[in-house]
Amino acid sequence: MNQTLQNLSDQEIQAAIRHSETIGKFHDYLKSNNRFPHSGQLKVIRAFFRDKKRMVFAMCGRKWGKSECILYIAWRYAIENPGANVYIIAPTKKHGKDLYWVNKRLQSYGCKEFISEERDSEISLVFNIKNQNDIPSRIFVEGSENYNSLRGINPDLVIYDEGRDHQAEFDIEVMRPNLAAKNASLVVISTPPDSECHYIEMMKEWLLAVENKDPSYFFISAPSSDNPIIDKIWLEKEKARLYSTGQGAVYEREYNAKYVPGGAS
């Protein structure tokens, strides 16, 4: 018997088996709906779940699949952590609602049998995932614009969607302090901006932490070409077009996921 299993009680072994079966069912559902993460997304996902990186920063190109990666992380974390509170924070609540809720993209991402409740209100967007222990986890979709309404929440995981558009006050004064109570994780996924802003200060924070070998931090620059559905010939033509018109910086930023200030090269 595996040495790790030998050290577990029968109850712990059964829980591990149920966990494996649940995640297997989740993955089978994603594969059957052509939504299983591609290899580029898996680099971010493995850093978070396998390598236990608590602070993850992914600077991504257009059409890399940011929203799908966010959905995977949110759903899997909610399934694996009974009673967890997961917050997806878009730049505005309307943006988050349009991107994830109105079109049922969030609710339909995983197996319907996992969902125990859906509630839609002007205050919060939330549904509960029913896991094997019948302790509901919740995924909220919120916006960073009315950040005072988020003071004092106790998240287990926070995901910044398009973090480049989040205000400094939201991150520094509201959400970072909210992480403290549960030593919560923070995942930042965004296309890079075209000028200095708080997002760039965050990027520098992550790069310094990685350089200093802080084991909780992970940084990746993920180009659009990671996504297998993107036509690589089209990308090359777009690169040539933008560079020929003096807009190479736009290509590097929008498709190569590099921070290059300004609109032209």
PDB file of C-alpha atoms in Angstrom:
ATOM      1  CA  MET A   1       0.000   0.000   0.000  1.00  0.00           C
ATOM      2  CA  ASN A   2       1.139   3.534  -0.734  1.00  0.00           C
ATOM      3  CA  GLN A   3       3.040   4.895   2.276  1.00  0.00           C
ATOM      4  CA  THR A   4       0.845   8.012   2.359  1.00  0.00           C
ATOM      5  CA  LEU A   5      -2.334   5.898   2.521  1.00  0.00           C
ATOM      6  CA  GLN A   6      -0.855   3.768   5.304  1.00  0.00           C
ATOM      7  CA  ASN A   7      -0.715   6.870   7.485  1.00  0.00           C
ATOM      8  CA  LEU A   8      -4.399   7.698   6.956  1.00  0.00           C
ATOM      9  CA  SER A   9      -7.398   6.507   8.897  1.00  0.00           C
ATOM     10  CA  ASP A  10     -10.168   4.575   7.122  1.00  0.00           C
ATOM     11  CA  GLN A  11     -12.322   7.694   7.223  1.00  0.00           C
ATOM     12  CA  GLU A  12      -9.551   9.789   5.648  1.00  0.00           C
ATOM     13  CA  ILE A  13      -9.000   7.172   2.943  1.00  0.00           C
ATOM     14  CA  GLN A  14     -12.710   7.148   2.087  1.00  0.00           C
ATOM     15  CA  ALA A  15     -12.706  10.946   1.945  1.00  0.00           C
ATOM     16  CA  ALA A  16      -9.708  10.857  -0.415  1.00  0.00           C
ATOM     17  CA  ILE A  17     -11.519   8.370  -2.663  1.00  0.00           C
ATOM     18  CA  ARG A  18     -14.655  10.526  -2.732  1.00  0.00           C
ATOM     19  CA  HIS A  19     -12.526  13.563  -3.558  1.00  0.00           C
ATOM     20  CA  SER A  20     -10.856  11.720  -6.435  1.00  0.00           C
ATOM     21  CA  GLU A  21     -14.223  10.570  -7.769  1.00  0.00           C
ATOM     22  CA  THR A  22     -15.722  14.060  -7.501  1.00  0.00           C
ATOM     23  CA  ILE A  23     -12.840  15.763  -9.303  1.00  0.00           C
ATOM     24  CA  GLY A  24     -12.885  12.981 -11.906  1.00  0.00           C
ATOM     25  CA  LYS A  25     -16.578  13.604 -12.549  1.00  0.00           C
ATOM     26  CA  PHE A  26     -15.915  17.351 -12.763  1.00  0.00           C
ATOM     27  CA  HIS A  27     -13.133  16.807 -15.300  1.00  0.00           C
ATOM     28  CA  ASP A  28     -15.193  14.356 -17.345  1.00  0.00           C
ATOM     29  CA  TYR A  29     -17.982  16.940 -17.544  1.00  0.00           C
ATOM     30  CA  LEU A  30     -15.569  19.620 -18.741  1.00  0.00           C
ATOM     31  CA  LYS A  31     -14.073  17.324 -21.370  1.00  0.00           C
ATOM     32  CA  SER A  32     -17.506  16.316 -22.651  1.00  0.00           C
ATOM     33  CA  ASN A  33     -18.356  20.002 -23.100  1.00  0.00           C
ATOM     34  CA  ASN A  34     -14.986  20.964 -24.627  1.00  0.00           C
ATOM     35  CA  ARG A  35     -14.169  23.177 -21.642  1.00  0.00           C
ATOM     36  CA  PHE A  36     -11.256  21.318 -20.082  1.00  0.00           C
ATOM     37  CA  PRO A  37      -8.314  23.717 -19.589  1.00  0.00           C
ATOM     38  CA  HIS A  38      -5.664  23.882 -22.301  1.00  0.00           C
ATOM     39  CA  SER A  39      -1.967  23.397 -21.543  1.00  0.00           C
ATOM     40  CA  GLY A  40      -1.327  27.107 -20.977  1.00  0.00           C
ATOM     41  CA  GLN A  41      -4.163  27.394 -18.467  1.00  0.00           C
ATOM     42  CA  LEU A  42      -2.954  24.241 -16.722  1.00  0.00           C
ATOM     43  CA  LYS A  43       0.324  25.976 -15.837  1.00  0.00           C
ATOM     44  CA  VAL A  44      -1.634  28.453 -13.726  1.00  0.00           C
ATOM     45  CA  ILE A  45      -3.993  25.809 -12.355  1.00  0.00           C
ATOM     46  CA  ARG A  46      -1.176  23.466 -11.311  1.00  0.00           C
ATOM     47  CA  ALA A  47       0.713  26.280  -9.623  1.00  0.00           C
ATOM     48  CA  PHE A  48      -2.354  26.975  -7.503  1.00  0.00           C
ATOM     49  CA  PHE A  49      -3.664  23.475  -6.746  1.00  0.00           C
ATOM     50  CA  ARG A  50      -0.644  21.199  -7.030  1.00  0.00           C
ATOM     51  CA  ASP A  51       2.183  23.518  -5.986  1.00  0.00           C
ATOM     52  CA  LYS A  52       0.063  25.297  -3.343  1.00  0.00           C
ATOM     53  CA  LYS A  53       0.980  28.798  -4.507  1.00  0.00           C
ATOM     54  CA  ARG A  54      -1.286  31.115  -2.520  1.00  0.00           C
ATOM     55  CA  MET A  55      -0.537  34.287  -4.499  1.00  0.00           C
ATOM     56  CA  VAL A  56      -0.874  33.752  -8.250  1.00  0.00           C
ATOM     57  CA  PHE A  57      -0.407  36.418 -10.939  1.00  0.00           C
ATOM     58  CA  ALA A  58      -1.126  35.590 -14.596  1.00  0.00           C
ATOM     59  CA  MET A  59      -0.559  38.318 -17.183  1.00  0.00           C
ATOM     60  CA  CYS A  60      -2.366  37.043 -20.258  1.00  0.00           C
ATOM     61  CA  GLY A  61      -2.829  37.865 -23.914  1.00  0.00           C
ATOM     62  CA  ARG A  62      -6.205  38.424 -25.546  1.00  0.00           C
ATOM     63  CA  LYS A  63      -8.327  35.301 -26.053  1.00  0.00           C
ATOM     64  CA  TRP A  64      -5.949  33.264 -23.883  1.00  0.00           C
ATOM     65  CA  GLY A  65      -8.966  32.032 -21.951  1.00  0.00           C
ATOM     66  CA  LYS A  66      -8.829  34.142 -18.793  1.00  0.00           C
ATOM     67  CA  SER A  67     -12.499  33.747 -17.896  1.00  0.00           C
ATOM     68  CA  GLU A  68     -12.483  29.980 -18.413  1.00  0.00           C
ATOM     69  CA  CYS A  69      -9.374  29.648 -16.236  1.00  0.00           C
ATOM     70  CA  ILE A  70     -11.071  31.734 -13.534  1.00  0.00           C
ATOM     71  CA  LEU A  71     -14.163  29.529 -13.685  1.00  0.00           C
ATOM     72  CA  TYR A  72     -12.096  26.362 -13.333  1.00  0.00           C
ATOM     73  CA  ILE A  73     -10.200  27.676 -10.309  1.00  0.00           C
ATOM     74  CA  ALA A  74     -13.378  28.972  -8.639  1.00  0.00           C
ATOM     75  CA  TRP A  75     -15.382  25.780  -9.191  1.00  0.00           C
ATOM     76  CA  ARG A  76     -12.633  23.369  -8.220  1.00  0.00           C
ATOM     77  CA  TYR A  77     -11.713  25.316  -5.105  1.00  0.00           C
ATOM     78  CA  ALA A  78     -15.358  25.420  -4.051  1.00  0.00           C
ATOM     79  CA  ILE A  79     -15.718  21.671  -4.613  1.00  0.00           C
ATOM     80  CA  GLU A  80     -12.536  20.808  -2.739  1.00  0.00           C
ATOM     81  CA  ASN A  81     -13.048  23.137   0.223  1.00  0.00           C
ATOM     82  CA  PRO A  82     -16.392  22.640   2.013  1.00  0.00           C
ATOM     83  CA  GLY A  83     -17.850  25.897   3.263  1.00  0.00           C
ATOM     84  CA  ALA A  84     -15.448  28.067   1.255  1.00  0.00           C
ATOM     85  CA  ASN A  85     -16.309  31.594   0.161  1.00  0.00           C
ATOM     86  CA  VAL A  86     -14.899  32.337  -3.296  1.00  0.00           C
ATOM     87  CA  TYR A  87     -15.074  35.846  -4.739  1.00  0.00           C
ATOM     88  CA  ILE A  88     -14.638  36.636  -8.435  1.00  0.00           C
ATOM     89  CA  ILE A  89     -14.083  40.398  -8.576  1.00  0.00           C
ATOM     90  CA  ALA A  90     -14.616  42.084 -11.936  1.00  0.00           C
ATOM     91  CA  PRO A  91     -13.848  45.784 -12.515  1.00  0.00           C
ATOM     92  CA  THR A  92     -17.581  46.532 -12.148  1.00  0.00           C
ATOM     93  CA  LYS A  93     -20.466  44.429 -10.927  1.00  0.00           C
ATOM     94  CA  LYS A  94     -22.278  44.914 -14.243  1.00  0.00           C
ATOM     95  CA  HIS A  95     -19.247  43.602 -16.109  1.00  0.00           C
ATOM     96  CA  GLY A  96     -19.073  40.565 -13.850  1.00  0.00           C
ATOM     97  CA  LYS A  97     -22.795  39.929 -14.105  1.00  0.00           C
ATOM     98  CA  ASP A  98     -22.772  40.191 -17.902  1.00  0.00           C
ATOM     99  CA  LEU A  99     -19.670  38.021 -18.286  1.00  0.00           C
ATOM    100  CA  TYR A 100     -20.468  35.259 -15.816  1.00  0.00           C
ATOM    101  CA  TRP A 101     -24.062  35.323 -14.630  1.00  0.00           C
ATOM    102  CA  VAL A 102     -26.610  36.541 -17.188  1.00  0.00           C
ATOM    103  CA  ASN A 103     -25.442  34.018 -19.777  1.00  0.00           C
ATOM    104  CA  LYS A 104     -25.292  31.224 -17.153  1.00  0.00           C
ATOM    105  CA  ARG A 105     -21.600  30.773 -17.859  1.00  0.00           C
ATOM    106  CA  LEU A 106     -20.750  30.373 -14.191  1.00  0.00           C
ATOM    107  CA  GLN A 107     -23.747  28.239 -13.269  1.00  0.00           C
ATOM    108  CA  SER A 108     -23.251  25.845 -16.200  1.00  0.00           C
ATOM    109  CA  TYR A 109     -19.480  25.452 -15.935  1.00  0.00           C
ATOM    110  CA  GLY A 110     -19.569  22.255 -13.883  1.00  0.00           C
ATOM    111  CA  CYS A 111     -21.952  19.383 -13.241  1.00  0.00           C
ATOM    112  CA  LYS A 112     -25.415  20.630 -12.387  1.00  0.00           C
ATOM    113  CA  GLU A 113     -25.719  18.070  -9.596  1.00  0.00           C
ATOM    114  CA  PHE A 114     -23.100  19.991  -7.602  1.00  0.00           C
ATOM    115  CA  ILE A 115     -25.263  23.107  -7.434  1.00  0.00           C
ATOM    116  CA  SER A 116     -27.579  23.283  -4.462  1.00  0.00           C
ATOM    117  CA  GLU A 117     -28.769  26.904  -4.796  1.00  0.00           C
ATOM    118  CA  GLU A 118     -28.719  29.846  -7.173  1.00  0.00           C
ATOM    119  CA  ARG A 119     -29.545  33.372  -5.999  1.00  0.00           C
ATOM    120  CA  ASP A 120     -29.408  36.549  -7.992  1.00  0.00           C
ATOM    121  CA  SER A 121     -29.856  39.897  -6.289  1.00  0.00           C
ATOM    122  CA  GLU A 122     -28.678  43.463  -6.546  1.00  0.00           C
ATOM    123  CA  ILE A 123     -26.536  42.920  -3.454  1.00  0.00           C
ATOM    124  CA  SER A 124     -24.648  39.798  -4.459  1.00  0.00           C
ATOM    125  CA  LEU A 125     -24.535  37.103  -7.081  1.00  0.00           C
ATOM    126  CA  VAL A 126     -24.137  33.750  -5.421  1.00  0.00           C
ATOM    127  CA  PHE A 127     -24.731  30.080  -5.864  1.00  0.00           C
ATOM    128  CA  ASN A 128     -23.828  27.228  -3.557  1.00  0.00           C
ATOM    129  CA  ILE A 129     -21.976  24.141  -4.633  1.00  0.00           C
ATOM    130  CA  LYS A 130     -23.078  21.001  -2.849  1.00  0.00           C
ATOM    131  CA  ASN A 131     -20.007  18.906  -2.136  1.00  0.00           C
ATOM    132  CA  GLN A 132     -19.637  15.422  -0.740  1.00  0.00           C
ATOM    133  CA  ASN A 133     -20.030  16.612   2.866  1.00  0.00           C
ATOM    134  CA  ASP A 134     -23.172  18.621   2.156  1.00  0.00           C
ATOM    135  CA  ILE A 135     -21.497  21.764   3.456  1.00  0.00           C
ATOM    136  CA  PRO A 136     -22.193  24.455   0.853  1.00  0.00           C
ATOM    137  CA  SER A 137     -19.418  26.528  -0.653  1.00  0.00           C
ATOM    138  CA  ARG A 138     -20.325  29.792  -2.310  1.00  0.00           C
ATOM    139  CA  ILE A 139     -19.049  31.646  -5.350  1.00  0.00           C
ATOM    140  CA  PHE A 140     -19.802  35.350  -5.460  1.00  0.00           C
ATOM    141  CA  VAL A 141     -19.446  37.622  -8.479  1.00  0.00           C
ATOM    142  CA  GLU A 142     -18.754  41.192  -7.405  1.00  0.00           C
ATOM    143  CA  GLY A 143     -17.332  44.441  -8.746  1.00  0.00           C
ATOM    144  CA  SER A 144     -14.430  46.473  -7.408  1.00  0.00           C
ATOM    145  CA  GLU A 145     -16.053  49.859  -8.088  1.00  0.00           C
ATOM    146  CA  ASN A 146     -18.184  49.895  -4.925  1.00  0.00           C
ATOM    147  CA  TYR A 147     -15.363  48.576  -2.804  1.00  0.00           C
ATOM    148  CA  ASN A 148     -16.726  49.853   0.503  1.00  0.00           C
ATOM    149  CA  SER A 149     -19.463  47.217   0.269  1.00  0.00           C
ATOM    150  CA  LEU A 150     -16.745  44.550   0.383  1.00  0.00           C
ATOM    151  CA  ARG A 151     -15.071  45.734   3.582  1.00  0.00           C
ATOM    152  CA  GLY A 152     -15.052  43.077   6.261  1.00  0.00           C
ATOM    153  CA  ILE A 153     -15.844  40.013   4.136  1.00  0.00           C
ATOM    154  CA  ASN A 154     -13.995  36.805   5.026  1.00  0.00           C
ATOM    155  CA  PRO A 155     -13.020  35.111   1.766  1.00  0.00           C
ATOM    156  CA  ASP A 156     -11.069  31.902   1.344  1.00  0.00           C
ATOM    157  CA  LEU A 157     -10.151  32.714  -2.254  1.00  0.00           C
ATOM    158  CA  VAL A 158     -10.312  35.986  -4.171  1.00  0.00           C
ATOM    159  CA  ILE A 159      -9.862  36.202  -7.937  1.00  0.00           C
ATOM    160  CA  TYR A 160      -9.260  39.557  -9.632  1.00  0.00           C
ATOM    161  CA  ASP A 161     -10.668  39.415 -13.156  1.00  0.00           C
ATOM    162  CA  GLU A 162      -8.954  42.081 -15.316  1.00  0.00           C
ATOM    163  CA  GLY A 163      -7.006  43.321 -12.328  1.00  0.00           C
ATOM    164  CA  ARG A 164      -5.513  46.107 -14.422  1.00  0.00           C
ATOM    165  CA  ASP A 165      -8.830  47.956 -14.067  1.00  0.00           C
ATOM    166  CA  HIS A 166      -9.104  47.629 -10.284  1.00  0.00           C
ATOM    167  CA  GLN A 167      -8.486  50.693  -8.139  1.00  0.00           C
ATOM    168  CA  ALA A 168      -5.515  50.882  -5.801  1.00  0.00           C
ATOM    169  CA  GLU A 169      -7.811  51.681  -2.868  1.00  0.00           C
ATOM    170  CA  PHE A 170      -9.821  48.514  -3.484  1.00  0.00           C
ATOM    171  CA  ASP A 171      -6.738  46.310  -3.372  1.00  0.00           C
ATOM    172  CA  ILE A 172      -4.726  48.065  -0.657  1.00  0.00           C
ATOM    173  CA  GLU A 173      -7.409  49.299   1.745  1.00  0.00           C
ATOM    174  CA  VAL A 174     -10.154  46.720   1.332  1.00  0.00           C
ATOM    175  CA  MET A 175      -9.287  43.356  -0.161  1.00  0.00           C
ATOM    176  CA  ARG A 176      -5.770  42.724   1.124  1.00  0.00           C
ATOM    177  CA  PRO A 177      -6.908  43.258   4.735  1.00  0.00           C
ATOM    178  CA  ASN A 178      -9.837  40.925   4.027  1.00  0.00           C
ATOM    179  CA  LEU A 179      -7.377  38.146   3.169  1.00  0.00           C
ATOM    180  CA  ALA A 180      -5.848  38.211   6.639  1.00  0.00           C
ATOM    181  CA  ALA A 181      -8.534  36.437   8.672  1.00  0.00           C
ATOM    182  CA  LYS A 182      -8.228  33.117   6.821  1.00  0.00           C
ATOM    183  CA  ASN A 183      -4.845  33.647   5.165  1.00  0.00           C
ATOM    184  CA  ALA A 184      -6.873  33.604   1.958  1.00  0.00           C
ATOM    185  CA  SER A 185      -5.453  33.073  -1.509  1.00  0.00           C
ATOM    186  CA  LEU A 186      -5.381  35.739  -4.223  1.00  0.00           C
ATOM    187  CA  VAL A 187      -5.338  35.029  -7.965  1.00  0.00           C
ATOM    188  CA  VAL A 188      -4.873  37.945 -10.378  1.00  0.00           C
ATOM    189  CA  ILE A 189      -5.637  37.313 -14.063  1.00  0.00           C
ATOM    190  CA  SER A 190      -5.536  40.158 -16.572  1.00  0.00           C
ATOM    191  CA  THR A 191      -4.271  41.520 -19.865  1.00  0.00           C
ATOM    192  CA  PRO A 192      -1.481  44.053 -19.178  1.00  0.00           C
ATOM    193  CA  PRO A 193      -2.307  47.799 -19.266  1.00  0.00           C
ATOM    194  CA  ASP A 194      -0.736  50.396 -21.557  1.00  0.00           C
ATOM    195  CA  SER A 195       0.497  52.699 -18.786  1.00  0.00           C
ATOM    196  CA  GLU A 196       1.590  52.792 -15.159  1.00  0.00           C
ATOM    197  CA  CYS A 197      -1.165  51.993 -12.674  1.00  0.00           C
ATOM    198  CA  HIS A 198      -1.666  50.035  -9.466  1.00  0.00           C
ATOM    199  CA  TYR A 199      -1.665  46.783 -11.461  1.00  0.00           C
ATOM    200  CA  ILE A 200       1.957  47.456 -12.413  1.00  0.00           C
ATOM    201  CA  GLU A 201       2.828  47.979  -8.748  1.00  0.00           C
ATOM    202  CA  MET A 202       1.237  44.597  -8.052  1.00  0.00           C
ATOM    203  CA  MET A 203       3.224  43.037 -10.886  1.00  0.00           C
ATOM    204  CA  LYS A 204       6.433  44.397  -9.358  1.00  0.00           C
ATOM    205  CA  GLU A 205       5.401  42.980  -5.968  1.00  0.00           C
ATOM    206  CA  TRP A 206       4.973  39.521  -7.492  1.00  0.00           C
ATOM    207  CA  LEU A 207       8.203  39.631  -9.510  1.00  0.00           C
ATOM    208  CA  LEU A 208      10.198  40.678  -6.441  1.00  0.00           C
ATOM    209  CA  ALA A 209       8.602  37.956  -4.316  1.00  0.00           C
ATOM    210  CA  VAL A 210       9.402  35.308  -6.944  1.00  0.00           C
ATOM    211  CA  GLU A 211      12.957  36.634  -7.256  1.00  0.00           C
ATOM    212  CA  ASN A 212      13.306  36.370  -3.481  1.00  0.00           C
ATOM    213  CA  LYS A 213      11.993  32.794  -3.685  1.00  0.00           C
ATOM    214  CA  ASP A 214       8.873  33.382  -1.630  1.00  0.00           C
ATOM    215  CA  PRO A 215       7.218  29.935  -1.891  1.00  0.00           C
ATOM    216  CA  SER A 216       3.682  31.355  -1.839  1.00  0.00           C
ATOM    217  CA  TYR A 217       4.070  33.508  -4.976  1.00  0.00           C
ATOM    218  CA  PHE A 218       3.759  32.528  -8.649  1.00  0.00           C
ATOM    219  CA  PHE A 219       4.045  34.748 -11.737  1.00  0.00           C
ATOM    220  CA  ILE A 220       3.524  33.892 -15.388  1.00  0.00           C
ATOM    221  CA  SER A 221       3.294  35.786 -18.665  1.00  0.00           C
ATOM    222  CA  ALA A 222       0.874  33.792 -20.827  1.00  0.00           C
ATOM    223  CA  PRO A 223       0.667  34.730 -24.531  1.00  0.00           C
ATOM    224  CA  SER A 224      -2.442  34.352 -26.672  1.00  0.00           C
ATOM    225  CA  SER A 225      -0.654  31.624 -28.644  1.00  0.00           C
ATOM    226  CA  ASP A 226      -1.088  29.278 -25.661  1.00  0.00           C
ATOM    227  CA  ASN A 227      -4.723  28.848 -26.694  1.00  0.00           C
ATOM    228  CA  PRO A 228      -4.857  26.046 -29.296  1.00  0.00           C
ATOM    229  CA  ILE A 229      -8.000  27.433 -30.942  1.00  0.00           C
ATOM    230  CA  ILE A 230      -6.244  30.656 -31.975  1.00  0.00           C
ATOM    231  CA  ASP A 231      -5.061  30.636 -35.575  1.00  0.00           C
ATOM    232  CA  LYS A 232      -1.262  31.008 -35.422  1.00  0.00           C
ATOM    233  CA  ILE A 233      -1.135  32.281 -39.021  1.00  0.00           C
ATOM    234  CA  TRP A 234      -3.624  35.010 -38.099  1.00  0.00           C
ATOM    235  CA  LEU A 235      -1.438  35.951 -35.124  1.00  0.00           C
ATOM    236  CA  GLU A 236       1.628  36.273 -37.343  1.00  0.00           C
ATOM    237  CA  LYS A 237      -0.280  38.458 -39.807  1.00  0.00           C
ATOM    238  CA  GLU A 238      -1.582  40.636 -36.976  1.00  0.00           C
ATOM    239  CA  LYS A 239       1.948  40.970 -35.612  1.00  0.00           C
ATOM    240  CA  ALA A 240       3.241  42.025 -39.025  1.00  0.00           C
ATOM    241  CA  ARG A 241       0.379  44.506 -39.479  1.00  0.00           C
ATOM    242  CA  LEU A 242       0.843  46.152 -36.089  1.00  0.00           C
ATOM    243  CA  TYR A 243       4.624  46.345 -36.344  1.00  0.00           C
ATOM    244  CA  SER A 244       4.426  47.756 -39.880  1.00  0.00           C
ATOM    245  CA  THR A 245       2.208  50.577 -38.628  1.00  0.00           C
ATOM    246  CA  GLY A 246       4.417  51.415 -35.668  1.00  0.00           C
ATOM    247  CA  GLN A 247       2.178  49.667 -33.142  1.00  0.00           C
ATOM    248  CA  GLY A 248       4.457  46.850 -32.098  1.00  0.00           C
ATOM    249  CA  ALA A 249       3.852  47.710 -28.456  1.00  0.00           C
ATOM    250  CA  VAL A 250       0.171  46.936 -28.963  1.00  0.00           C
ATOM    251  CA  TYR A 251       0.997  43.447 -30.234  1.00  0.00           C
ATOM    252  CA  GLU A 252       3.429  42.731 -27.408  1.00  0.00           C
ATOM    253  CA  ARG A 253       0.919  43.871 -24.828  1.00  0.00           C
ATOM    254  CA  GLU A 254      -2.324  42.476 -26.213  1.00  0.00           C
ATOM    255  CA  TYR A 255      -1.066  39.168 -27.614  1.00  0.00           C
ATOM    256  CA  ASN A 256       2.377  38.458 -26.094  1.00  0.00           C
ATOM    257  CA  ALA A 257       1.232  39.458 -22.584  1.00  0.00           C
ATOM    258  CA  LYS A 258       4.153  41.810 -21.966  1.00  0.00           C
ATOM    259  CA  TYR A 259       3.913  45.161 -20.252  1.00  0.00           C
ATOM    260  CA  VAL A 260       4.988  47.684 -22.881  1.00  0.00           C
ATOM    261  CA  PRO A 261       3.814  51.257 -22.156  1.00  0.00           C
ATOM    262  CA  GLY A 262       2.196  53.343 -24.874  1.00  0.00           C
ATOM    263  CA  GLY A 263       0.370  52.615 -28.092  1.00  0.00           C
ATOM    264  CA  ALA A 264       3.339  52.477 -30.449  1.00  0.00           C
ATOM    265  CA  SER A 265       6.692  50.736 -30.505  1.00  0.00           C
TER     266      SER A 265
END
